PDB file of C-alpha atoms in Angstrom:
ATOM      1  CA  UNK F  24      51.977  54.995 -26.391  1.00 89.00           C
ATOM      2  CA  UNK F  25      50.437  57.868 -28.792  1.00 93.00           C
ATOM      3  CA  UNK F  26      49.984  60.980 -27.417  1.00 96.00           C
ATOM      4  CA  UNK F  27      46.987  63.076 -28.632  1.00 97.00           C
ATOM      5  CA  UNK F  28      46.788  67.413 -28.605  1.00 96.00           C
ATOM      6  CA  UNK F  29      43.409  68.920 -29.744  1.00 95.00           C
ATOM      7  CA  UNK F  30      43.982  72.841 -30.870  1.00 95.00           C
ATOM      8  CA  UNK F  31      41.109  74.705 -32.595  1.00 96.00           C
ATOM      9  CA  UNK F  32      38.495  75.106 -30.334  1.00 95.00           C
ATOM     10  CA  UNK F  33      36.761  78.618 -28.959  1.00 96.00           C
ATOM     11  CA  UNK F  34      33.873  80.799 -28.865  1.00 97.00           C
ATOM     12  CA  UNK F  35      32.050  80.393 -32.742  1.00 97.00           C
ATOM     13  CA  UNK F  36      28.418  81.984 -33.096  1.00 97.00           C
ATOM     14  CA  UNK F  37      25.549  79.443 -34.528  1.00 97.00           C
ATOM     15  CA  UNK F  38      25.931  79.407 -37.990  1.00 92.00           C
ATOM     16  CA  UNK F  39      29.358  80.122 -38.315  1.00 97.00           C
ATOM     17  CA  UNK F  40      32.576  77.986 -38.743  1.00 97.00           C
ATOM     18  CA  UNK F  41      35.192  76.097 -36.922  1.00 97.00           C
ATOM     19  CA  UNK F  42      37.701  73.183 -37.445  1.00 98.00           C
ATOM     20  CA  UNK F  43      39.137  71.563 -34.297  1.00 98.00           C
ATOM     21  CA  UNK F  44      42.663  69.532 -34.987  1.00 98.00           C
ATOM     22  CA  UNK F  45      44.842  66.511 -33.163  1.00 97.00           C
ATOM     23  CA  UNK F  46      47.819  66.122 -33.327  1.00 97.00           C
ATOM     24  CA  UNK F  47      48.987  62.543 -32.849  1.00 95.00           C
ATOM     25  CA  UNK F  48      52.680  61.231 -31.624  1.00 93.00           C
ATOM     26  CA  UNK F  49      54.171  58.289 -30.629  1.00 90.00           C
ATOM     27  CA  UNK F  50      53.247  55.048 -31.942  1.00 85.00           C
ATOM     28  CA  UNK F  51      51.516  56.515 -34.580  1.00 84.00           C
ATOM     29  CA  UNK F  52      51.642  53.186 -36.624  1.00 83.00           C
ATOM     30  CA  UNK F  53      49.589  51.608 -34.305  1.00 84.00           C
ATOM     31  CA  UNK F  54      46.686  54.103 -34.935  1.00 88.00           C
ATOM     32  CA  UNK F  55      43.653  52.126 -36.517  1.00 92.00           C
ATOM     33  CA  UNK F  56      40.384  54.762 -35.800  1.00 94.00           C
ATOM     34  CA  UNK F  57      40.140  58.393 -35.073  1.00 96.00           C
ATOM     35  CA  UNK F  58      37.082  59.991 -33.491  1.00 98.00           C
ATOM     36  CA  UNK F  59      35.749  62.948 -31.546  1.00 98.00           C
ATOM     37  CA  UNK F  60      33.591  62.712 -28.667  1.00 98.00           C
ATOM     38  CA  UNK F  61      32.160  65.631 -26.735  1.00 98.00           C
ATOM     39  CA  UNK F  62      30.645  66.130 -23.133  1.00 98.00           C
ATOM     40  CA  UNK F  63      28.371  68.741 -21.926  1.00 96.00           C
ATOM     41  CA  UNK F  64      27.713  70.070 -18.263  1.00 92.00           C
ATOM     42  CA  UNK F  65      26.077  67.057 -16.601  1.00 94.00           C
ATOM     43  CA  UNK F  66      25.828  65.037 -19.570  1.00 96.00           C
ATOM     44  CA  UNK F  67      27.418  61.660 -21.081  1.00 97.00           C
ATOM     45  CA  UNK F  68      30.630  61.583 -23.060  1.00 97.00           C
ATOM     46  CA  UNK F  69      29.241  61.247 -26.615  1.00 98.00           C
ATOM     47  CA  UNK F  70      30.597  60.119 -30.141  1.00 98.00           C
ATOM     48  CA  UNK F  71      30.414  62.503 -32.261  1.00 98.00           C
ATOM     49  CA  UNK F  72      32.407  61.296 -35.592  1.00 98.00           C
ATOM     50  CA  UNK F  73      34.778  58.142 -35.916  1.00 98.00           C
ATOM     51  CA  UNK F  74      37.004  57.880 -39.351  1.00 97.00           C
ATOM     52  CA  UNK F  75      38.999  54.446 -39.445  1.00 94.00           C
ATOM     53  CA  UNK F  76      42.849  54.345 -41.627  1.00 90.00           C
ATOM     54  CA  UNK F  77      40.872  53.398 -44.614  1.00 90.00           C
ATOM     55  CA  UNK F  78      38.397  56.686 -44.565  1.00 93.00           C
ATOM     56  CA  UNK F  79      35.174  54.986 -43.883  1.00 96.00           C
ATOM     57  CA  UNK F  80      32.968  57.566 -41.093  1.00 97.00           C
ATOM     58  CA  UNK F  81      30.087  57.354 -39.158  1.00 98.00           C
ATOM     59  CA  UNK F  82      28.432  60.465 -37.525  1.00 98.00           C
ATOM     60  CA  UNK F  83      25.915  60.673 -34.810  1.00 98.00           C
ATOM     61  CA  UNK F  84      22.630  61.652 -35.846  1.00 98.00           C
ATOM     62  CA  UNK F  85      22.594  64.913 -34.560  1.00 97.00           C
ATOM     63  CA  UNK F  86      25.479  66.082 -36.465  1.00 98.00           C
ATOM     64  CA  UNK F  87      25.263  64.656 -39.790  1.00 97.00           C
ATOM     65  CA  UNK F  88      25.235  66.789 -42.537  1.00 97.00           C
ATOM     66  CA  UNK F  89      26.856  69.487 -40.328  1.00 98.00           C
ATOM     67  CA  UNK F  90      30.229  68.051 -39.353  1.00 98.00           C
ATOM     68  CA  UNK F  91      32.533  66.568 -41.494  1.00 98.00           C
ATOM     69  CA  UNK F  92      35.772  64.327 -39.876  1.00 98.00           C
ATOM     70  CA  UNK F  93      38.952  63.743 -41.697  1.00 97.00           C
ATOM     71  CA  UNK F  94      42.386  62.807 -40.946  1.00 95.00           C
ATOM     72  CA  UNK F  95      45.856  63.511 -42.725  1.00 93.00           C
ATOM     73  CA  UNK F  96      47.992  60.301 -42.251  1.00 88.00           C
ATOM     74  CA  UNK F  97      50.981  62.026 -43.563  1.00 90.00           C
ATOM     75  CA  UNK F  98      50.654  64.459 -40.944  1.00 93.00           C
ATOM     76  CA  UNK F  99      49.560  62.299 -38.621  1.00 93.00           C
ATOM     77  CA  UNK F 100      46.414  64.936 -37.197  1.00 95.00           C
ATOM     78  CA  UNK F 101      42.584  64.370 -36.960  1.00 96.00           C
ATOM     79  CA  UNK F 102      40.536  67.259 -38.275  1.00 98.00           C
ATOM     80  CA  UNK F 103      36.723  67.734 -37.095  1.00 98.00           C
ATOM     81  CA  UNK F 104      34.994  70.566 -39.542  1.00 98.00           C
ATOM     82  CA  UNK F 105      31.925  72.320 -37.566  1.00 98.00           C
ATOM     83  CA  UNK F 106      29.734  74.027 -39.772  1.00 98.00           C
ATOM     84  CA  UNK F 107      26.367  75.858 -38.620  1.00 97.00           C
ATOM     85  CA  UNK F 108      27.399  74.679 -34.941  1.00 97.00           C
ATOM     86  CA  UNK F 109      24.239  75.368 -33.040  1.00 97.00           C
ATOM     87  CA  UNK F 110      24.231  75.987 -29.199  1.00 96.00           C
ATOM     88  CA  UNK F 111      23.425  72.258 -28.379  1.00 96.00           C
ATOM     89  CA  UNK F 112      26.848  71.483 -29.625  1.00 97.00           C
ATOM     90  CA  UNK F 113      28.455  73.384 -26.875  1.00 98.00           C
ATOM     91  CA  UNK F 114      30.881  71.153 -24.996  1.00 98.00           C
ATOM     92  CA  UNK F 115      34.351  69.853 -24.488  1.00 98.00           C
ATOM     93  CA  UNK F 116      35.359  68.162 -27.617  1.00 98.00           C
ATOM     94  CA  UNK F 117      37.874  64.681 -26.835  1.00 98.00           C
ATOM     95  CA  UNK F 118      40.311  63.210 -29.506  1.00 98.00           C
ATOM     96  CA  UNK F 119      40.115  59.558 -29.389  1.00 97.00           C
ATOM     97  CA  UNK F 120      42.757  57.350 -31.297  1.00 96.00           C
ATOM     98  CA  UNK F 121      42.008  53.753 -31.008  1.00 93.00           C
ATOM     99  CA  UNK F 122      45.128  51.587 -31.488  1.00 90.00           C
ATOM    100  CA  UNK F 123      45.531  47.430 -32.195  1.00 86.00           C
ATOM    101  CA  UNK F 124      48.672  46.379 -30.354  1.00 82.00           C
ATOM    102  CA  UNK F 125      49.276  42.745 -30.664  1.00 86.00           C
ATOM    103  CA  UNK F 126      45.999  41.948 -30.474  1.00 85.00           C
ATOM    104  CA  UNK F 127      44.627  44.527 -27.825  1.00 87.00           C
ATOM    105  CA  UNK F 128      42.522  47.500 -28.858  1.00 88.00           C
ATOM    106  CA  UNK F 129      43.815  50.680 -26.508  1.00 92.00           C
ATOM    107  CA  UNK F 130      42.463  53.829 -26.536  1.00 94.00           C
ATOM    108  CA  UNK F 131      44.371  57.138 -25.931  1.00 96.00           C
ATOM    109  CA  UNK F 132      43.009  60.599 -25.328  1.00 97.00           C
ATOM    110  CA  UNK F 133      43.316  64.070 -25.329  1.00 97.00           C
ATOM    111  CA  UNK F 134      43.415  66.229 -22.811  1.00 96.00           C
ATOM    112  CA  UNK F 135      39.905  68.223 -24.585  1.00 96.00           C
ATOM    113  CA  UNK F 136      38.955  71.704 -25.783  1.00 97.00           C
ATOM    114  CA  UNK F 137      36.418  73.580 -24.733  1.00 98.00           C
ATOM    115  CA  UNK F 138      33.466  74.615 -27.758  1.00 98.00           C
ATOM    116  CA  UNK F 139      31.330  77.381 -27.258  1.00 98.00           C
ATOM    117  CA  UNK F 140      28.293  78.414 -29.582  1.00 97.00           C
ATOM    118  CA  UNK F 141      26.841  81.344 -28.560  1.00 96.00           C
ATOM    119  CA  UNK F 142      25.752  84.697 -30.118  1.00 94.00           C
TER     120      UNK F 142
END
């Protein structure tokens, strides 16, 4: 079991700054990729940035360039750096950990934080 916290999010103008965290416990060992994933009123979850144990990334299109993921292993917490956030990023902002457990690919969750750009 890992259990996932997200801290960080909040109110942030367009243009500005903000760096959402999670903090992972548990069967830590087990984690293989971190990622954030977002939902807005009435839309889709969506990925927004995946980093696996060995630092590779992928972004979605619409955030590349602006958002940067990174993880500290020692400290076992996922780090999501939002810079010039623009109202269309306004959601709820997921931790995902996906874990390989004999085999099995599980994914845990957290329990979100809300993201508001807005002047």
């Amino acid at each position: 079991q890992v259990q996932l916290v997200e801290s960080g999010g909040g109110l942030v103008q367009p243009g500005g700054s903000l760096r959402l965290s999670c903090a992972a416990s548990g069967s830590v060992f087990s984690i293989n990729t971190m990622a954030w994933y977002r939902q807005a009123p009435g839309k889709q979850r969506e990925l927004v940035a995946q980093i696996t144990s060995g630092g590779a990334t992928i972004y979605a299109d619409s955030v590349k360039g602006r958002f940067t993921i990174s993880r500290d292993n020692g400290k076992n917490t996922g780090y999501l750096q939002m810079n010039s956030p623009k109202p269309e990023d306004t959601a709820v902002y997921y931790c995902n950990a996906g874990t390989i457990v004999s085999g099995l690919v599980i994914d845990y969750w957290g329990q979100g934080t809300q993201v508001t750009v807005s002047s």
